[in-house]
Amino acid sequence: MFTDIEGYTAIMQHNEQQALALKDRHRQVLQREHQLYNGRIVQYYGDGTLSMFQSAVEAVECALAMQLAFRQEPQVPVRMGLHMGDVVFDGEQLFGDGVNLASRIESLGVAGSVLISDKIQAEIANHPDIKTYSVGTYQFKNVARKVEVFALDHDELVKPSPNSLKGKTEVKKRNTLRTAKKPSAKSIAVLPLVNMSNDPEQQYFSDGVAEEIINALSNLKDLRVAGRASSFKFGRENVDLKEVGEKLGVSTVLEGSVRKQGNKLRITVQLTKVDDGFHLWSERYDGDMDDIFAIQDKIANAITEKMKVTLLGKSRSKIRESSTHNTEAYELYLKGRFFLNRRGVSIVTAIKFLKQAIELDPEFALAHAEYADANLMAGLYGLLPPNQVMYKAKQSAETALKLNPSLCETYCALGSYYCYVWDLPKAEKNFLKSLELNPSYAPAHVRYGLNYLAWMKGEFAKAEEHGRMAIKLEPLSAICFGIYAQILHAGEKFKEALETCKTGLELDPHSFLCLLYEGYSYLFLQQYEDALACFHHLMEASNKHSFVHGALVMTLCKMGNLEEARKELDNLKERAKHEYIVCTVIGIAAGWMNDNLDEVFYYLEKGYDEHDPLLVSLKHEHWVSDAVRADPRYQKLLEKMNSPNKLHFQGEY
């Protein structure tokens, strides 16, 4: 049996306390009902579980009891999939085709329902108390036969419509941007490691170890390493390696697990060829937390040895280099990066952990680099006032450079910073240095493409090249698709931007950037009803993010509904009295009312004083109204933005 909380990542980004409460309730119900029905929970992973039973009837009865409990308030949106077959259990992990098929059935799941395989159906057919109905026959990835799937038929459960389910089946929509060529023999994807610790909250550590291995291998000139965002799109259990190879364009996959109990550590990894499933190498490493850096180095070097990668002296030194010897600071750094990768309000949580890491080890270069990036993103996405975080970002990035001048992440952060202070030469210099150090660093490609080439220079063709390169490096990253859509949108390619957003939303239906630019694309394609629907949906999903609220005002103006637009604009201004709202957004939105340009430039000048990064978009983005562009104050504002030496920041480092 596999279970999974539907939409957990989006819930976590919106309300962490609610998400943790749901996960606790999920776990409590699981433990109670498994004890009653003689089930064994083999593993917790993130917001899901894998468990086993000796009886198909007991497994189904347990699933029904759990789902009925989850349907009671407070409801937990759980998907379930069950199958039976031969498995191998080594005391820690469960393997076998039976496990793989159960995982695929769960992937079809609808929250509130229970799905079972045809084999389970045959076992329970003579139990009249358990009612089921067929929801269709599906061809799952790498499963030879077609499988008929059944759902429990119960008045209090959700009943999915037959032949309507989508999951890990053979039919997948393809996009030319994500089509990979035959992979190089020297290519690898590092999947998220399974958290085998008793505490499911230790997932940040497992993810962090895998990401550190990715970063170490990325420094090797002759090895193509799939990006973190794409590799981590795959689950931690029963992964279809051929699917990984096809989607990421790699010939080998590293997978494994981490068990952390107190100061004791066990990391198990295996390197597998994608085409035939042959295990090239596997190893188990035991040690204390103090050994974590040495263990990561051993793994990286063992991989390079097995893959016969030519190691230059410089590359080898990068693999073996430890960024800190303070294990407590290292764990805080991993927590910070874990929350930073979640985006949304989690960025503020990331800042807290990264600051603590720096306080424990002021010479921890990577922590400084991530702290700089987290502060920049908090300012860019309107989470914190930029004139309070930009200075911190610059100071921490410069500290990281002094400690370790070879980190591509630091130069990328500085490139973004200098864009936001309108210093073009320094911005380009730092972006190019980041790409020189690591041409495979996707964030540098998209940020250089959008912030510098598109928004600051208007060089859209070149910007698109970097956007496509980022997608090639991170073919499963909705963020890369979202930023590429921004580049296309700035270049007035609204149809292409819309298609790019739709592809990104296939990867992550909750992607803020893709949803936002889907709406903008509809808006400038003059499909106003579609745009309005997008922004109304995103207003609720994003808790009225100021970017979305401003876009809603623009849409209502374009539709001629000026009364409703004025109401929403007044609401946005009222919110700014009680919470941080991006002033530039208010100014841009007010520009579409065409009745008070003094008000428009009041807010744009205030955005200038606050040093809002969104001002970078004013020159080339299409959301600036013609009336605003025609006003002499618009050109004067752009000219002021070319005087970086006059800028001052608030706050202390």
mmCIF file of N, CA, C and O in Angstrom, residues 556-625:
data_model
loop_
_atom_site.group_PDB
_atom_site.id
_atom_site.type_symbol
_atom_site.label_atom_id
_atom_site.label_comp_id
_atom_site.label_asym_id
_atom_site.label_seq_id
_atom_site.Cartn_x
_atom_site.Cartn_y
_atom_site.Cartn_z
ATOM 1 N N LEU A 556 -8.938 44.048 -15.375
ATOM 2 C CA LEU A 556 -10.247 44.702 -15.288
ATOM 3 C C LEU A 556 -10.260 46.001 -16.090
ATOM 4 O O LEU A 556 -11.263 46.332 -16.733
ATOM 5 N N CYS A 557 -9.140 46.736 -16.073
ATOM 6 C CA CYS A 557 -9.050 47.955 -16.880
ATOM 7 C C CYS A 557 -9.147 47.634 -18.367
ATOM 8 O O CYS A 557 -9.863 48.307 -19.126
ATOM 9 N N LYS A 558 -8.421 46.601 -18.799
ATOM 10 C CA LYS A 558 -8.442 46.210 -20.213
ATOM 11 C C LYS A 558 -9.851 45.788 -20.656
ATOM 12 O O LYS A 558 -10.233 45.972 -21.821
ATOM 13 N N MET A 559 -10.619 45.230 -19.725
ATOM 14 C CA MET A 559 -11.972 44.778 -20.040
ATOM 15 C C MET A 559 -12.975 45.928 -19.984
ATOM 16 O O MET A 559 -14.157 45.730 -20.283
ATOM 17 N N GLY A 560 -12.507 47.116 -19.574
ATOM 18 C CA GLY A 560 -13.395 48.271 -19.482
ATOM 19 C C GLY A 560 -14.190 48.337 -18.199
ATOM 20 O O GLY A 560 -15.059 49.203 -18.045
ATOM 21 N N ASN A 561 -13.897 47.452 -17.257
ATOM 22 C CA ASN A 561 -14.607 47.425 -15.975
ATOM 23 C C ASN A 561 -13.854 48.313 -14.982
ATOM 24 O O ASN A 561 -13.226 47.836 -14.029
ATOM 25 N N LEU A 562 -13.900 49.629 -15.214
ATOM 26 C CA LEU A 562 -13.088 50.558 -14.433
ATOM 27 C C LEU A 562 -13.579 50.689 -12.990
ATOM 28 O O LEU A 562 -12.780 50.931 -12.085
ATOM 29 N N GLU A 563 -14.868 50.520 -12.779
ATOM 30 C CA GLU A 563 -15.396 50.616 -11.408
ATOM 31 C C GLU A 563 -14.829 49.504 -10.528
ATOM 32 O O GLU A 563 -14.372 49.739 -9.412
ATOM 33 N N GLU A 564 -14.843 48.267 -11.050
ATOM 34 C CA GLU A 564 -14.298 47.134 -10.298
ATOM 35 C C GLU A 564 -12.785 47.262 -10.167
ATOM 36 O O GLU A 564 -12.201 46.918 -9.134
ATOM 37 N N ALA A 565 -12.144 47.773 -11.235
ATOM 38 C CA ALA A 565 -10.691 47.967 -11.184
ATOM 39 C C ALA A 565 -10.322 48.970 -10.102
ATOM 40 O O ALA A 565 -9.348 48.767 -9.347
ATOM 41 N N ARG A 566 -11.065 50.072 -10.008
ATOM 42 C CA ARG A 566 -10.809 51.076 -8.967
ATOM 43 C C ARG A 566 -10.978 50.478 -7.578
ATOM 44 O O ARG A 566 -10.190 50.748 -6.654
ATOM 45 N N LYS A 567 -11.995 49.660 -7.426
ATOM 46 C CA LYS A 567 -12.235 49.007 -6.134
ATOM 47 C C LYS A 567 -11.044 48.133 -5.741
ATOM 48 O O LYS A 567 -10.580 48.162 -4.589
ATOM 49 N N GLU A 568 -10.536 47.336 -6.688
ATOM 50 C CA GLU A 568 -9.396 46.457 -6.391
ATOM 51 C C GLU A 568 -8.122 47.275 -6.151
ATOM 52 O O GLU A 568 -7.307 46.928 -5.295
ATOM 53 N N LEU A 569 -7.936 48.369 -6.900
ATOM 54 C CA LEU A 569 -6.761 49.213 -6.697
ATOM 55 C C LEU A 569 -6.796 49.862 -5.313
ATOM 56 O O LEU A 569 -5.775 49.915 -4.614
ATOM 57 N N ASP A 570 -7.970 50.348 -4.903
ATOM 58 C CA ASP A 570 -8.101 50.934 -3.563
ATOM 59 C C ASP A 570 -7.817 49.888 -2.484
ATOM 60 O O ASP A 570 -7.206 50.190 -1.458
ATOM 61 N N ASN A 571 -8.283 48.665 -2.741
ATOM 62 C CA ASN A 571 -8.024 47.576 -1.793
ATOM 63 C C ASN A 571 -6.532 47.292 -1.685
ATOM 64 O O ASN A 571 -6.001 47.057 -0.588
ATOM 65 N N LEU A 572 -5.841 47.343 -2.826
ATOM 66 C CA LEU A 572 -4.394 47.106 -2.841
ATOM 67 C C LEU A 572 -3.660 48.202 -2.063
ATOM 68 O O LEU A 572 -2.741 47.925 -1.284
ATOM 69 N N LYS A 573 -4.083 49.442 -2.253
ATOM 70 C CA LYS A 573 -3.456 50.557 -1.526
ATOM 71 C C LYS A 573 -3.750 50.471 -0.029
ATOM 72 O O LYS A 573 -2.894 50.799 0.799
ATOM 73 N N GLU A 574 -4.943 50.038 0.314
ATOM 74 C CA GLU A 574 -5.301 49.888 1.728
ATOM 75 C C GLU A 574 -4.458 48.794 2.385
ATOM 76 O O GLU A 574 -4.016 48.935 3.538
ATOM 77 N N ARG A 575 -4.238 47.709 1.658
ATOM 78 C CA ARG A 575 -3.380 46.632 2.185
ATOM 79 C C ARG A 575 -1.980 47.143 2.483
ATOM 80 O O ARG A 575 -1.342 46.708 3.446
ATOM 81 N N ALA A 576 -1.496 48.071 1.656
ATOM 82 C CA ALA A 576 -0.135 48.590 1.823
ATOM 83 C C ALA A 576 0.033 49.347 3.135
ATOM 84 O O ALA A 576 1.166 49.557 3.592
ATOM 85 N N LYS A 577 -1.068 49.743 3.770
ATOM 86 C CA LYS A 577 -0.982 50.433 5.064
ATOM 87 C C LYS A 577 -0.705 49.463 6.209
ATOM 88 O O LYS A 577 -0.258 49.878 7.275
ATOM 89 N N HIS A 578 -0.985 48.188 5.976
ATOM 90 C CA HIS A 578 -0.903 47.205 7.058
ATOM 91 C C HIS A 578 0.094 46.078 6.791
ATOM 92 O O HIS A 578 0.433 45.330 7.704
ATOM 93 N N GLU A 579 0.537 45.928 5.539
ATOM 94 C CA GLU A 579 1.478 44.859 5.191
ATOM 95 C C GLU A 579 2.387 45.354 4.082
ATOM 96 O O GLU A 579 2.115 46.377 3.450
ATOM 97 N N TYR A 580 3.484 44.627 3.862
ATOM 98 C CA TYR A 580 4.393 45.064 2.806
ATOM 99 C C TYR A 580 3.797 44.722 1.442
ATOM 100 O O TYR A 580 3.514 43.561 1.147
ATOM 101 N N ILE A 581 3.575 45.742 0.641
ATOM 102 C CA ILE A 581 3.099 45.594 -0.734
ATOM 103 C C ILE A 581 4.115 46.276 -1.641
ATOM 104 O O ILE A 581 4.590 47.378 -1.340
ATOM 105 N N VAL A 582 4.451 45.643 -2.753
ATOM 106 C CA VAL A 582 5.427 46.197 -3.691
ATOM 107 C C VAL A 582 4.847 47.471 -4.318
ATOM 108 O O VAL A 582 3.853 47.419 -5.049
ATOM 109 N N CYS A 583 5.477 48.616 -4.022
ATOM 110 C CA CYS A 583 4.956 49.903 -4.506
ATOM 111 C C CYS A 583 4.933 49.979 -6.029
ATOM 112 O O CYS A 583 4.029 50.586 -6.620
ATOM 113 N N THR A 584 5.919 49.381 -6.666
ATOM 114 C CA THR A 584 5.965 49.404 -8.131
ATOM 115 C C THR A 584 4.713 48.761 -8.722
ATOM 116 O O THR A 584 4.193 49.217 -9.750
ATOM 117 N N VAL A 585 4.230 47.706 -8.084
ATOM 118 C CA VAL A 585 3.014 47.037 -8.554
ATOM 119 C C VAL A 585 1.828 47.995 -8.507
ATOM 120 O O VAL A 585 1.024 48.062 -9.451
ATOM 121 N N ILE A 586 1.715 48.748 -7.416
ATOM 122 C CA ILE A 586 0.604 49.703 -7.305
ATOM 123 C C ILE A 586 0.714 50.757 -8.405
ATOM 124 O O ILE A 586 -0.275 51.115 -9.054
ATOM 125 N N GLY A 587 1.935 51.259 -8.625
ATOM 126 C CA GLY A 587 2.135 52.272 -9.664
ATOM 127 C C GLY A 587 1.799 51.760 -11.049
ATOM 128 O O GLY A 587 1.112 52.440 -11.831
ATOM 129 N N ILE A 588 2.266 50.546 -11.376
ATOM 130 C CA ILE A 588 1.980 49.959 -12.696
ATOM 131 C C ILE A 588 0.478 49.760 -12.873
ATOM 132 O O ILE A 588 -0.093 50.087 -13.924
ATOM 133 N N ALA A 589 -0.180 49.216 -11.840
ATOM 134 C CA ALA A 589 -1.629 48.966 -11.929
ATOM 135 C C ALA A 589 -2.395 50.279 -12.073
ATOM 136 O O ALA A 589 -3.317 50.385 -12.890
ATOM 137 N N ALA A 590 -2.002 51.298 -11.300
ATOM 138 C CA ALA A 590 -2.683 52.594 -11.364
ATOM 139 C C ALA A 590 -2.534 53.236 -12.739
ATOM 140 O O ALA A 590 -3.402 53.993 -13.187
ATOM 141 N N GLY A 591 -1.437 52.923 -13.435
ATOM 142 C CA GLY A 591 -1.202 53.490 -14.756
ATOM 143 C C GLY A 591 -2.256 53.117 -15.771
ATOM 144 O O GLY A 591 -2.448 53.817 -16.775
ATOM 145 N N TRP A 592 -2.965 52.010 -15.547
ATOM 146 C CA TRP A 592 -3.979 51.570 -16.499
ATOM 147 C C TRP A 592 -5.329 52.247 -16.259
ATOM 148 O O TRP A 592 -6.243 52.121 -17.078
ATOM 149 N N MET A 593 -5.438 52.988 -15.137
ATOM 150 C CA MET A 593 -6.680 53.716 -14.886
ATOM 151 C C MET A 593 -6.747 54.999 -15.718
ATOM 152 O O MET A 593 -7.836 55.514 -15.998
ATOM 153 N N ASN A 594 -5.552 55.535 -16.086
ATOM 154 C CA ASN A 594 -5.458 56.721 -16.960
ATOM 155 C C ASN A 594 -6.149 57.959 -16.391
ATOM 156 O O ASN A 594 -6.575 58.840 -17.135
ATOM 157 N N ASP A 595 -6.287 58.047 -15.065
ATOM 158 C CA ASP A 595 -6.979 59.210 -14.522
ATOM 159 C C ASP A 595 -6.154 59.986 -13.501
ATOM 160 O O ASP A 595 -6.559 61.077 -13.092
ATOM 161 N N ASN A 596 -5.012 59.455 -13.095
ATOM 162 C CA ASN A 596 -4.221 60.154 -12.086
ATOM 163 C C ASN A 596 -2.763 59.733 -12.205
ATOM 164 O O ASN A 596 -2.291 58.893 -11.447
ATOM 165 N N LEU A 597 -2.042 60.312 -13.167
ATOM 166 C CA LEU A 597 -0.643 59.936 -13.363
ATOM 167 C C LEU A 597 0.243 60.427 -12.225
ATOM 168 O O LEU A 597 1.333 59.876 -12.001
ATOM 169 N N ASP A 598 -0.201 61.445 -11.495
ATOM 170 C CA ASP A 598 0.573 61.874 -10.321
ATOM 171 C C ASP A 598 0.652 60.742 -9.304
ATOM 172 O O ASP A 598 1.702 60.501 -8.698
ATOM 173 N N GLU A 599 -0.466 60.054 -9.128
ATOM 174 C CA GLU A 599 -0.495 58.909 -8.214
ATOM 175 C C GLU A 599 0.428 57.799 -8.721
ATOM 176 O O GLU A 599 1.163 57.176 -7.942
ATOM 177 N N VAL A 600 0.419 57.557 -10.023
ATOM 178 C CA VAL A 600 1.277 56.527 -10.610
ATOM 179 C C VAL A 600 2.735 56.790 -10.263
ATOM 180 O O VAL A 600 3.444 55.903 -9.754
ATOM 181 N N PHE A 601 3.195 58.006 -10.522
ATOM 182 C CA PHE A 601 4.618 58.287 -10.320
ATOM 183 C C PHE A 601 4.970 58.462 -8.840
ATOM 184 O O PHE A 601 6.127 58.279 -8.465
ATOM 185 N N TYR A 602 3.977 58.743 -8.015
ATOM 186 C CA TYR A 602 4.225 58.726 -6.565
ATOM 187 C C TYR A 602 4.653 57.329 -6.136
ATOM 188 O O TYR A 602 5.633 57.154 -5.402
ATOM 189 N N TYR A 603 3.922 56.320 -6.616
ATOM 190 C CA TYR A 603 4.244 54.944 -6.215
ATOM 191 C C TYR A 603 5.514 54.435 -6.909
ATOM 192 O O TYR A 603 6.291 53.680 -6.312
ATOM 193 N N LEU A 604 5.734 54.820 -8.160
ATOM 194 C CA LEU A 604 6.965 54.387 -8.839
ATOM 195 C C LEU A 604 8.189 55.011 -8.180
ATOM 196 O O LEU A 604 9.227 54.347 -8.010
ATOM 197 N N GLU A 605 8.087 56.280 -7.778
ATOM 198 C CA GLU A 605 9.200 56.932 -7.082
ATOM 199 C C GLU A 605 9.413 56.306 -5.706
ATOM 200 O O GLU A 605 10.551 56.154 -5.250
ATOM 201 N N LYS A 606 8.326 55.929 -5.070
ATOM 202 C CA LYS A 606 8.450 55.244 -3.781
ATOM 203 C C LYS A 606 9.128 53.889 -3.968
ATOM 204 O O LYS A 606 9.951 53.468 -3.146
ATOM 205 N N GLY A 607 8.781 53.205 -5.061
ATOM 206 C CA GLY A 607 9.461 51.950 -5.382
ATOM 207 C C GLY A 607 10.937 52.173 -5.625
ATOM 208 O O GLY A 607 11.786 51.357 -5.230
ATOM 209 N N TYR A 608 11.268 53.293 -6.255
ATOM 210 C CA TYR A 608 12.676 53.651 -6.469
ATOM 211 C C TYR A 608 13.377 53.864 -5.130
ATOM 212 O O TYR A 608 14.493 53.374 -4.903
ATOM 213 N N ASP A 609 12.727 54.592 -4.227
ATOM 214 C CA ASP A 609 13.322 54.841 -2.908
ATOM 215 C C ASP A 609 13.506 53.544 -2.122
ATOM 216 O O ASP A 609 14.484 53.387 -1.387
ATOM 217 N N GLU A 610 12.556 52.611 -2.280
ATOM 218 C CA GLU A 610 12.664 51.318 -1.589
ATOM 219 C C GLU A 610 13.608 50.369 -2.316
ATOM 220 O O GLU A 610 13.938 49.305 -1.824
ATOM 221 N N HIS A 611 14.007 50.762 -3.489
ATOM 222 C CA HIS A 611 14.897 49.995 -4.350
ATOM 223 C C HIS A 611 14.297 48.641 -4.733
ATOM 224 O O HIS A 611 14.903 47.581 -4.565
ATOM 225 N N ASP A 612 13.099 48.702 -5.273
ATOM 226 C CA ASP A 612 12.363 47.510 -5.683
ATOM 227 C C ASP A 612 12.974 46.901 -6.947
ATOM 228 O O ASP A 612 13.089 47.577 -7.968
ATOM 229 N N PRO A 613 13.356 45.612 -6.911
ATOM 230 C CA PRO A 613 13.932 44.958 -8.098
ATOM 231 C C PRO A 613 13.006 44.957 -9.312
ATOM 232 O O PRO A 613 13.478 44.889 -10.449
ATOM 233 N N LEU A 614 11.683 45.030 -9.078
ATOM 234 C CA LEU A 614 10.741 44.976 -10.198
ATOM 235 C C LEU A 614 10.890 46.178 -11.133
ATOM 236 O O LEU A 614 10.493 46.115 -12.293
ATOM 237 N N LEU A 615 11.504 47.260 -10.653
ATOM 238 C CA LEU A 615 11.715 48.430 -11.512
ATOM 239 C C LEU A 615 12.554 48.094 -12.741
ATOM 240 O O LEU A 615 12.449 48.761 -13.773
ATOM 241 N N VAL A 616 13.386 47.058 -12.634
ATOM 242 C CA VAL A 616 14.227 46.653 -13.761
ATOM 243 C C VAL A 616 13.376 46.335 -14.989
ATOM 244 O O VAL A 616 13.813 46.501 -16.130
ATOM 245 N N SER A 617 12.140 45.901 -14.779
ATOM 246 C CA SER A 617 11.272 45.474 -15.889
ATOM 247 C C SER A 617 10.609 46.640 -16.612
ATOM 248 O O SER A 617 10.010 46.438 -17.672
ATOM 249 N N LEU A 618 10.671 47.857 -16.051
ATOM 250 C CA LEU A 618 9.861 48.956 -16.578
ATOM 251 C C LEU A 618 10.177 49.319 -18.021
ATOM 252 O O LEU A 618 9.295 49.745 -18.763
ATOM 253 N N LYS A 619 11.421 49.170 -18.430
ATOM 254 C CA LYS A 619 11.809 49.637 -19.760
ATOM 255 C C LYS A 619 11.243 48.779 -20.878
ATOM 256 O O LYS A 619 10.796 49.288 -21.904
ATOM 257 N N HIS A 620 11.244 47.460 -20.693
ATOM 258 C CA HIS A 620 10.904 46.579 -21.816
ATOM 259 C C HIS A 620 9.647 45.732 -21.605
ATOM 260 O O HIS A 620 9.141 45.166 -22.569
ATOM 261 N N GLU A 621 9.144 45.602 -20.383
ATOM 262 C CA GLU A 621 7.947 44.792 -20.181
ATOM 263 C C GLU A 621 6.705 45.542 -20.684
ATOM 264 O O GLU A 621 6.691 46.769 -20.747
ATOM 265 N N HIS A 622 5.676 44.774 -20.993
ATOM 266 C CA HIS A 622 4.490 45.338 -21.643
ATOM 267 C C HIS A 622 3.418 45.756 -20.652
ATOM 268 O O HIS A 622 2.365 46.232 -21.066
ATOM 269 N N TRP A 623 3.700 45.565 -19.367
ATOM 270 C CA TRP A 623 2.664 45.925 -18.403
ATOM 271 C C TRP A 623 2.685 47.410 -18.036
ATOM 272 O O TRP A 623 1.885 47.865 -17.226
ATOM 273 N N VAL A 624 3.606 48.186 -18.616
ATOM 274 C CA VAL A 624 3.610 49.637 -18.431
ATOM 275 C C VAL A 624 2.689 50.255 -19.489
ATOM 276 O O VAL A 624 2.879 50.038 -20.690
ATOM 277 N N SER A 625 1.707 51.017 -19.061
ATOM 278 C CA SER A 625 0.708 51.547 -19.998
ATOM 279 C C SER A 625 1.313 52.617 -20.907
ATOM 280 O O SER A 625 2.326 53.249 -20.576
#
